Coordinates of C-alpha atoms in Angstrom, one line a residue:
M1 CA 63.8 65.5 28.3
S2 CA 60.6 64.6 26.5
K3 CA 60.0 61.5 24.3
S4 CA 60.3 63.6 21.2
R5 CA 63.6 65.2 22.3
T6 CA 65.0 61.7 23.1
A7 CA 63.8 60.4 19.8
I8 CA 65.5 63.3 18.0
L9 CA 68.8 62.5 19.8
L10 CA 68.4 58.8 18.9
G11 CA 67.8 59.6 15.3
L12 CA 70.8 62.0 15.1
A13 CA 73.1 59.6 16.8
L14 CA 72.0 56.6 14.7
A15 CA 72.4 58.6 11.5
C16 CA 76.2 58.1 12.0
V17 CA 75.7 54.3 11.6
P18 CA 76.8 53.4 8.0
A19 CA 74.4 52.2 5.4
L20 CA 71.1 52.7 7.2
A21 CA 68.3 52.5 4.7
A22 CA 64.9 54.2 5.0
C23 CA 62.5 52.3 7.1
S24 CA 58.8 52.2 7.7
G25 CA 56.7 49.8 9.7
D26 CA 54.7 48.9 6.6
G27 CA 57.3 46.5 5.3
A28 CA 57.9 44.8 8.6
K29 CA 56.6 41.3 9.1
E30 CA 55.0 40.1 12.3
T31 CA 54.2 36.6 13.5
A32 CA 51.0 36.7 15.5
A33 CA 50.5 34.4 18.5
P34 CA 48.0 31.6 17.7
D35 CA 44.5 32.1 19.1
N36 CA 44.8 29.0 21.1
G37 CA 48.3 29.6 22.5
A38 CA 49.2 26.3 24.3
S39 CA 50.2 26.5 27.9
A40 CA 52.4 24.1 29.8
G41 CA 50.1 22.2 32.1
T42 CA 46.9 23.2 30.3
A43 CA 44.1 20.9 31.2
P44 CA 42.9 18.5 28.4
A45 CA 39.5 19.0 27.0
E46 CA 37.9 16.2 29.0
T47 CA 38.7 18.0 32.2
A48 CA 37.6 21.4 31.1
S49 CA 35.7 21.9 34.3
A50 CA 39.0 22.5 36.0
A51 CA 40.1 25.2 33.5
P52 CA 38.8 28.2 35.6
E53 CA 41.3 27.3 38.3
Q54 CA 44.2 27.6 35.7
E55 CA 45.7 31.0 35.4
E56 CA 45.3 32.6 32.0
P57 CA 48.5 32.5 29.9
A58 CA 50.3 35.8 29.9
K59 CA 50.0 37.6 26.6
I60 CA 53.3 39.2 25.7
T61 CA 54.4 41.2 22.6
I62 CA 58.1 41.2 21.7
M63 CA 59.9 43.6 19.3
L64 CA 63.3 42.6 18.1
P65 CA 65.7 42.9 15.1
L66 CA 65.8 40.2 12.4
N67 CA 69.3 39.3 11.1
I68 CA 68.0 37.0 8.3
A69 CA 66.0 37.8 5.1
E70 CA 62.6 36.4 6.1
T71 CA 60.5 36.3 9.3
P72 CA 60.8 32.8 10.8
P73 CA 57.7 30.6 10.9
D74 CA 56.2 29.8 14.3
T75 CA 57.7 26.4 14.7
V76 CA 60.0 27.4 17.6
E77 CA 57.6 30.1 18.8
K78 CA 54.8 27.5 19.5
E79 CA 57.2 25.3 21.5
I80 CA 58.4 28.3 23.5
E81 CA 54.7 29.1 24.3
R82 CA 54.2 25.6 25.5
L83 CA 57.3 25.6 27.7
T84 CA 56.6 29.0 29.2
G85 CA 52.8 29.0 29.4
T86 CA 52.4 32.2 27.4
E87 CA 50.8 33.6 24.3
L88 CA 53.5 35.4 22.3
T89 CA 53.4 37.9 19.5
Y90 CA 56.9 38.4 17.9
Q91 CA 57.3 41.6 15.9
F92 CA 60.4 41.1 13.7
F93 CA 61.9 44.1 11.9
P94 CA 64.9 44.0 9.5
A95 CA 68.1 44.6 11.4
D96 CA 69.6 47.0 8.9
T97 CA 66.7 49.5 9.5
Y98 CA 65.8 48.5 13.1
E99 CA 67.1 51.7 14.7
E100 CA 64.7 53.8 12.6
K101 CA 61.8 51.6 13.6
L102 CA 62.8 51.7 17.2
N103 CA 63.1 55.5 17.0
A104 CA 59.6 55.9 15.4
S105 CA 58.0 53.5 17.9
F106 CA 59.5 55.3 20.9
A107 CA 58.4 58.7 19.6
T108 CA 54.8 57.6 19.2
G109 CA 54.7 55.6 22.5
S110 CA 54.0 52.4 20.6
L111 CA 56.8 50.2 21.9
P112 CA 55.6 46.8 23.0
Q113 CA 56.0 45.2 26.5
V114 CA 59.4 43.6 25.5
T115 CA 61.6 45.8 23.4
Y116 CA 65.0 44.6 22.3
L117 CA 67.5 47.2 21.2
K118 CA 70.0 46.5 18.4
N119 CA 73.4 46.7 20.0
Q120 CA 75.5 48.5 22.6
S121 CA 75.4 51.8 20.6
T122 CA 71.6 51.8 20.5
F123 CA 71.6 51.2 24.3
L124 CA 74.0 54.1 24.8
V125 CA 71.7 56.5 23.0
M126 CA 68.6 55.2 24.9
K127 CA 70.1 56.0 28.3
D128 CA 68.5 59.5 28.4
A129 CA 65.0 58.0 28.0
I130 CA 65.9 55.5 30.7
R131 CA 66.9 58.2 33.1
E132 CA 63.7 60.0 32.5
G133 CA 61.6 57.1 33.7
Q134 CA 60.4 55.8 30.3
F135 CA 61.4 52.2 31.2
W136 CA 60.9 50.0 34.3
E137 CA 63.7 49.5 36.7
I138 CA 64.0 45.8 37.1
G139 CA 66.9 45.4 39.5
P140 CA 64.8 45.2 42.7
Y141 CA 62.8 42.3 41.3
L142 CA 65.5 39.9 40.0
N143 CA 65.9 38.1 43.4
E144 CA 62.3 37.0 43.1
F145 CA 63.2 34.9 40.1
A146 CA 65.6 32.0 40.6
N147 CA 66.8 31.8 37.1
L148 CA 67.1 35.5 36.3
N149 CA 69.1 35.8 39.5
K150 CA 71.8 33.6 37.9
L151 CA 72.7 36.3 35.4
K152 CA 76.3 37.4 35.8
P153 CA 76.6 40.4 38.2
A154 CA 79.6 41.8 36.4
I155 CA 77.8 41.9 33.1
L156 CA 74.6 43.3 34.7
D157 CA 76.8 46.0 36.2
N158 CA 78.0 46.9 32.7
T159 CA 74.4 47.5 31.6
K160 CA 73.3 49.7 34.6
V161 CA 72.4 53.3 34.2
D162 CA 73.4 55.5 37.1
G163 CA 73.8 52.4 39.2
K164 CA 70.3 51.0 38.5
L165 CA 69.4 48.0 36.4
Y166 CA 66.7 48.4 33.7
S167 CA 67.6 45.6 31.3
L168 CA 68.3 42.0 30.7
Y169 CA 71.3 41.1 28.5
V170 CA 71.9 38.8 25.5
G171 CA 75.2 37.2 26.5
R172 CA 78.2 36.7 24.3
P173 CA 81.7 35.2 25.0
L174 CA 84.0 38.0 26.2
A175 CA 86.8 37.5 23.7
R176 CA 86.1 35.6 20.5
Q177 CA 88.7 37.5 18.4
G178 CA 91.6 35.8 16.8
M179 CA 92.8 34.7 13.4
I180 CA 91.6 32.2 10.8
Y181 CA 94.2 31.1 8.4
R182 CA 95.1 28.7 5.6
K183 CA 97.0 26.0 7.4
D184 CA 97.7 24.2 4.1
W185 CA 99.5 27.3 2.8
A186 CA 101.4 27.6 6.1
D187 CA 102.4 23.9 6.0
K188 CA 103.6 24.2 2.4
L189 CA 105.8 27.2 3.2
G190 CA 107.1 25.7 6.4
L191 CA 105.4 28.3 8.7
K192 CA 104.0 27.6 12.1
A193 CA 101.0 29.5 13.6
P194 CA 102.4 32.9 14.5
E195 CA 103.2 33.5 18.2
T196 CA 104.1 37.2 17.7
T197 CA 103.0 40.1 15.6
D198 CA 106.3 39.9 13.8
E199 CA 105.6 36.3 12.9
L200 CA 102.1 37.3 11.8
F201 CA 103.6 40.0 9.5
E202 CA 106.0 37.4 8.0
M203 CA 103.1 35.0 7.4
A204 CA 101.2 37.7 5.5
R205 CA 104.3 38.6 3.5
R206 CA 105.0 35.0 2.5
F207 CA 101.4 34.3 1.7
T208 CA 101.7 37.1 -0.8
E209 CA 105.1 36.7 -2.3
D210 CA 105.8 32.9 -2.1
D211 CA 103.1 31.5 -4.3
P212 CA 101.3 29.5 -1.6
D213 CA 98.6 28.2 -4.0
G214 CA 101.3 26.8 -6.3
N215 CA 99.8 28.1 -9.6
G216 CA 102.9 30.2 -10.5
N217 CA 101.0 33.5 -10.5
P218 CA 101.3 36.4 -8.1
D219 CA 97.6 36.3 -7.3
T220 CA 97.4 35.8 -3.5
I221 CA 97.5 38.2 -0.5
G222 CA 98.1 37.6 3.1
L223 CA 95.3 39.4 5.0
A224 CA 91.7 40.1 3.9
D225 CA 90.2 43.0 5.9
R226 CA 87.1 45.2 5.8
N227 CA 85.8 48.7 6.6
D228 CA 85.3 48.0 10.3
L229 CA 87.8 49.2 12.8
I230 CA 86.2 47.1 15.6
Y231 CA 85.1 43.8 14.2
G232 CA 87.6 43.8 11.3
A233 CA 91.3 43.3 11.9
F234 CA 92.4 46.6 13.4
K235 CA 91.0 46.4 17.0
T236 CA 92.2 42.9 17.4
V237 CA 95.7 43.8 16.1
A238 CA 95.8 46.8 18.4
S239 CA 94.9 44.6 21.4
W240 CA 97.9 42.4 20.4
F241 CA 100.0 45.5 20.6
A242 CA 98.4 46.0 24.1
A243 CA 96.4 49.1 23.2
P244 CA 93.6 49.9 25.6
N245 CA 90.1 48.7 24.9
N246 CA 88.3 51.9 24.0
W247 CA 89.7 53.7 27.0
G248 CA 92.8 53.2 29.2
E249 CA 94.5 54.8 32.1
K250 CA 97.6 57.0 31.9
D251 CA 99.1 58.9 34.8
G252 CA 95.9 58.2 36.8
Q253 CA 93.6 59.5 34.2
L254 CA 91.2 57.7 31.8
L255 CA 92.0 58.6 28.2
P256 CA 90.7 57.3 24.9
E257 CA 92.6 54.5 23.2
F258 CA 93.8 56.7 20.3
M259 CA 95.9 58.8 22.7
F260 CA 98.2 55.8 23.5
Q261 CA 101.4 54.9 21.6
E262 CA 100.2 51.3 21.3
Y263 CA 97.3 52.5 19.1
V264 CA 99.8 54.3 16.8
D265 CA 102.0 51.2 16.7
A266 CA 99.0 49.1 15.5
M267 CA 98.3 51.7 12.8
D268 CA 101.9 51.4 11.7
F269 CA 101.6 47.7 11.5
M270 CA 98.5 47.9 9.3
K271 CA 100.1 50.6 7.2
K272 CA 103.2 48.4 6.7
L273 CA 101.0 45.5 5.6
R274 CA 99.2 47.7 3.1
D275 CA 102.3 49.4 1.8
G276 CA 103.9 46.0 1.2
G277 CA 100.9 44.8 -0.7
Y278 CA 100.3 42.1 1.9
M279 CA 96.6 42.9 2.3
N280 CA 93.7 44.2 0.2
Q281 CA 94.6 47.8 -0.7
D282 CA 91.1 49.2 -0.5
F283 CA 90.2 47.6 2.9
A284 CA 88.6 50.9 4.1
A285 CA 86.0 50.5 1.4
T286 CA 85.7 46.7 1.5
S287 CA 82.4 45.2 2.8
K288 CA 82.3 42.1 5.0
T289 CA 80.9 40.1 2.1
D290 CA 83.8 41.1 -0.2
Q291 CA 86.3 40.4 2.6
T292 CA 85.0 36.9 3.1
N293 CA 84.9 36.4 -0.6
L294 CA 88.6 37.2 -0.7
F295 CA 89.2 34.4 1.7
T296 CA 86.7 31.8 0.4
S297 CA 87.8 32.3 -3.2
G298 CA 91.3 31.3 -2.3
K299 CA 92.9 34.7 -2.8
A300 CA 93.7 35.6 0.8
G301 CA 95.1 33.4 3.5
I302 CA 94.4 35.3 6.8
Y303 CA 91.1 36.5 8.3
I304 CA 91.3 38.4 11.6
G305 CA 88.0 38.7 13.5
S306 CA 85.6 36.4 15.3
M307 CA 87.1 32.9 15.3
Q308 CA 83.6 31.5 15.3
D309 CA 83.3 32.6 11.7
V310 CA 85.5 29.6 10.8
N311 CA 82.7 27.2 10.0
S312 CA 81.1 29.3 7.3
L313 CA 84.4 30.4 5.9
Q314 CA 85.7 26.8 5.7
K315 CA 82.4 25.6 4.2
D316 CA 82.5 28.2 1.4
L317 CA 86.3 27.9 0.8
V318 CA 86.3 24.1 0.1
K319 CA 83.6 24.7 -2.5
N320 CA 86.2 26.6 -4.5
V321 CA 89.4 25.0 -3.2
P322 CA 88.5 21.4 -2.2
E323 CA 91.9 20.6 -0.8
A324 CA 92.1 23.7 1.4
V325 CA 92.7 23.3 5.2
V326 CA 92.0 26.1 7.7
D327 CA 92.8 26.6 11.3
T328 CA 92.3 29.2 14.1
H329 CA 94.8 30.9 16.3
A330 CA 95.1 33.5 19.1
L331 CA 97.2 34.4 22.1
I332 CA 99.6 36.5 19.9
Q333 CA 102.3 38.5 21.6
G334 CA 103.1 42.1 20.8
P335 CA 106.3 44.0 21.4
S336 CA 105.7 43.8 25.2
G337 CA 106.3 40.0 25.0
Q338 CA 102.9 39.3 26.6
A339 CA 99.7 38.1 24.9
T340 CA 96.7 40.4 25.3
T341 CA 93.4 40.7 23.6
W342 CA 90.3 42.9 23.9
S343 CA 86.9 41.9 25.2
I344 CA 83.3 43.0 24.9
P345 CA 81.4 43.9 28.1
G346 CA 79.8 40.4 28.0
Y347 CA 76.7 41.3 26.0
N348 CA 75.8 42.4 22.5
N349 CA 72.3 43.6 23.1
V350 CA 69.8 44.3 25.9
V351 CA 66.0 44.2 26.3
L352 CA 64.0 47.0 28.0
F353 CA 60.5 47.1 29.4
P354 CA 58.6 50.3 28.4
K355 CA 56.2 51.9 31.0
S356 CA 54.0 52.9 28.1
A357 CA 53.3 49.2 27.4
I358 CA 53.5 47.7 30.9
K359 CA 51.1 49.5 33.1
D360 CA 51.8 48.2 36.6
E361 CA 54.1 46.1 38.7
A362 CA 51.9 43.0 38.4
E363 CA 52.2 43.0 34.6
L364 CA 56.0 43.6 34.8
K365 CA 56.3 40.6 37.0
K366 CA 54.4 38.4 34.5
V367 CA 56.8 39.5 31.8
L368 CA 59.9 38.8 34.0
A369 CA 58.4 35.5 34.9
F370 CA 58.4 34.6 31.2
F371 CA 62.1 35.4 30.9
D372 CA 62.7 33.4 34.1
K373 CA 61.1 30.4 32.4
L374 CA 63.1 31.0 29.2
M375 CA 66.3 30.6 31.4
T376 CA 65.5 27.0 32.1
P377 CA 67.7 24.5 30.2
E378 CA 64.8 23.1 28.0
A379 CA 63.5 26.5 27.0
A380 CA 66.9 28.0 26.5
T381 CA 68.0 25.1 24.4
T382 CA 64.9 25.4 22.3
M383 CA 65.4 29.1 21.7
F384 CA 69.1 28.6 20.7
W385 CA 69.1 25.3 18.9
G386 CA 65.4 24.7 17.9
I387 CA 63.6 21.4 18.3
E388 CA 65.4 18.2 18.9
G389 CA 65.2 15.8 16.0
V390 CA 64.1 18.7 13.7
H391 CA 67.0 21.1 14.0
Y392 CA 69.6 19.4 16.1
E393 CA 70.5 16.1 17.8
K394 CA 72.2 15.3 21.0
V395 CA 75.7 13.9 20.8
D396 CA 77.8 13.4 24.0
G397 CA 75.4 15.7 25.8
K398 CA 75.9 18.5 23.4
A399 CA 73.8 19.9 20.5
K400 CA 74.8 19.0 17.0
E401 CA 73.0 20.8 14.2
L402 CA 71.4 18.6 11.6
D403 CA 72.4 18.9 7.9
D404 CA 69.6 21.2 6.7
K405 CA 71.4 24.5 7.6
E406 CA 69.1 26.6 5.5
R407 CA 66.1 25.4 7.5
I408 CA 67.8 25.9 10.8
E409 CA 68.7 29.5 9.9
R410 CA 65.2 30.2 8.6
E411 CA 63.3 28.7 11.6
V412 CA 65.7 29.2 14.5
K413 CA 68.1 32.1 14.1
G414 CA 65.5 34.9 14.7
F415 CA 64.9 33.4 18.2
K416 CA 68.5 32.4 18.9
D417 CA 69.7 36.0 18.6
S418 CA 67.4 37.1 21.5
L419 CA 68.2 34.5 24.1
I420 CA 69.0 36.0 27.5
G421 CA 72.1 35.0 29.4
E422 CA 74.7 32.4 28.3
P423 CA 75.1 28.6 28.7
E424 CA 76.6 29.0 32.2
T425 CA 73.5 30.8 33.4
N426 CA 70.6 29.5 31.3
G427 CA 71.7 25.9 30.9
Q428 CA 71.4 25.7 27.2
L429 CA 73.2 22.8 25.5
E430 CA 76.6 23.6 24.3
A431 CA 77.7 23.0 20.7
Y432 CA 79.1 19.7 19.4
H433 CA 81.8 20.6 16.9
T434 CA 83.5 18.3 14.4
L435 CA 85.7 20.8 12.6
D436 CA 89.1 20.9 14.3
A437 CA 89.5 24.6 13.6
R438 CA 86.3 25.4 15.4
I439 CA 87.3 23.1 18.4
H440 CA 90.6 25.1 18.6
A441 CA 88.6 28.4 18.4
E442 CA 86.5 27.5 21.4
E443 CA 89.6 26.6 23.3
F444 CA 91.3 29.9 22.4
I445 CA 88.1 31.8 23.4
V446 CA 88.4 30.3 26.9
E447 CA 92.1 31.3 27.1
N448 CA 91.4 34.7 25.7
E449 CA 89.2 35.5 28.7
K450 CA 92.3 35.1 30.9
I451 CA 94.3 37.8 29.1
A452 CA 91.4 40.1 28.1
I453 CA 91.7 43.9 28.2
H454 CA 88.5 45.3 29.6
D455 CA 86.9 48.7 28.8
P456 CA 87.1 50.7 32.1
T457 CA 84.3 52.9 31.0
A458 CA 81.8 50.1 30.3
A459 CA 79.8 50.9 33.4
L460 CA 80.4 54.7 33.3
D461 CA 78.3 57.4 31.8
S462 CA 79.2 60.6 30.0
A463 CA 76.4 62.9 28.9
T464 CA 78.6 64.4 26.2
Y465 CA 79.5 61.0 24.9
A466 CA 75.9 60.0 24.8
S467 CA 74.9 63.0 22.7
E468 CA 78.1 63.6 20.6
G469 CA 80.3 60.6 21.0
L470 CA 79.3 58.7 17.9
Q471 CA 79.7 61.8 15.7
L472 CA 83.1 62.5 17.2
Q473 CA 84.2 58.9 16.8
E474 CA 83.7 59.3 13.0
L475 CA 86.5 61.9 13.2
I476 CA 88.9 59.4 14.8
K477 CA 87.8 56.6 12.4
D478 CA 88.5 58.8 9.4
A479 CA 91.9 59.9 10.9
T480 CA 92.8 56.2 11.6
Y481 CA 92.1 55.2 8.0
K482 CA 94.0 58.2 6.6
Y483 CA 97.0 57.4 8.7
M484 CA 97.0 53.7 7.6
Y485 CA 96.6 54.8 4.0
G486 CA 99.5 57.2 4.3
S487 CA 97.6 60.4 3.5
I488 CA 98.5 61.9 6.9
D489 CA 101.6 61.4 9.1
E490 CA 101.7 61.1 12.9
A491 CA 101.6 64.9 13.3
G492 CA 98.5 65.0 11.1
F493 CA 96.9 62.3 13.2
Q494 CA 97.7 64.2 16.4
A495 CA 96.1 67.3 14.9
L496 CA 92.9 65.5 14.3
V497 CA 93.0 64.1 17.9
D498 CA 93.4 67.7 19.1
D499 CA 90.4 68.6 17.0
W500 CA 88.4 65.8 18.7
V501 CA 89.4 67.2 22.1
K502 CA 88.3 70.8 21.1
R503 CA 85.0 69.6 19.6
G504 CA 83.8 67.9 22.8
G505 CA 86.2 65.1 23.4
G506 CA 87.8 67.0 26.3
K507 CA 84.5 67.2 28.0
I508 CA 84.0 63.4 27.5
I509 CA 87.3 62.8 29.2
E510 CA 86.3 65.0 32.1
E511 CA 82.9 63.3 32.5
F512 CA 84.3 59.7 32.4
N513 CA 86.9 60.6 35.0
A514 CA 84.4 62.3 37.2
A515 CA 82.0 59.3 36.9
R516 CA 84.8 57.0 38.0
A517 CA 85.7 59.1 41.0
Q518 CA 82.1 58.9 42.3

């Protein structure tokens, strides 16, 4: 397949991602590496005669998505250059239009030496180009680099293409999902943290009907949800019902999650919440911003998603309700009587190395050496936390952010989002938390890993899924919302599942099972 063909497929698949705006490179901002890029160990001016013996700093250009409004200044970048002995050029492009920029750069052969994708979906679409030799295979080189060789084998396996490794991964905790809830409301109503889905439903009901804010008006709801079946409430609730994580096994065959009764049970649970008025009625059309506003305004008492969102939710909530108290919870049991939850494959993004930008093995090794240096504790901590005394301070051997949160986000977040590995592998300082709810969240995340349901297709490939899977998933997404809204019954849902099979889903099932058998 040619570059243009792959670019067309990439564009078609990414067209299914909601709310993509038009993008051009003209509006993107770049930070250019300084002309005098500092290098660790550079000889001082008075010993300039020794300079010829020093190896020239590697010059590396990095393209990556930006999840904040403005390109960060070079405060952190200069320190990373010093620690790694490189001259860096960071090309930041807005995350909400990043796929289009990626597509255009790939089609024109202008990707830089280091190219971050946006997420797992983008990686899936790029696999055809990887198979055609557009990117360097890096697996054979990792054992030459002590720090890169620490990356977790199981997660590396999840990013392989046809058994070969082409990428480094941006690590994330396997299972951050749980609930954030108004503990002050629960205490007032005599409710404990729910241990089962039935108790969760009862909490949502009472948060709606029993005037938890004490103002005498029926103006509260239990659950605030949004238009996201994965990172909103639904997938986490489904995992509490023991639904498979994307795919599961039935009678020795891999099948998609929506072909399991547990998926239907989770839809029934959400439908019952909506029918009772115990959640926002228009959740399928609710943005994350509006969802969080429901919680932080004091209207809703439960938020199901990443428990690590609790800091920002609590901060904004107490501005409106100073006496509010929040807490986090997980390990909720479904009808099976066992607690289960879903996990990601251990990463949320990967970085690739285009052959159009890296001409030979020697240059590739210089780029990999840069990442190897990034995976030292000092460099990794700088990437993730910024500069000690400026962005964070050490407390009990952990990193505590300083009070200027806006400065930290502006100067650090763009780099933090691209750090390879995780604390166990790169040695970065772990976070020092003071909010009890966040401390509890971190404890639950550890426990979640022990009960996590993994996706058995994470390391498998299906050509049909790569080309048509995202479009077909829209059919199931629509069917799921229709069922929870009550516009179709179970027979209607099954009819749409049958349509998914006929339109290519059956081929996907065949290909995933064939890949597993190899």
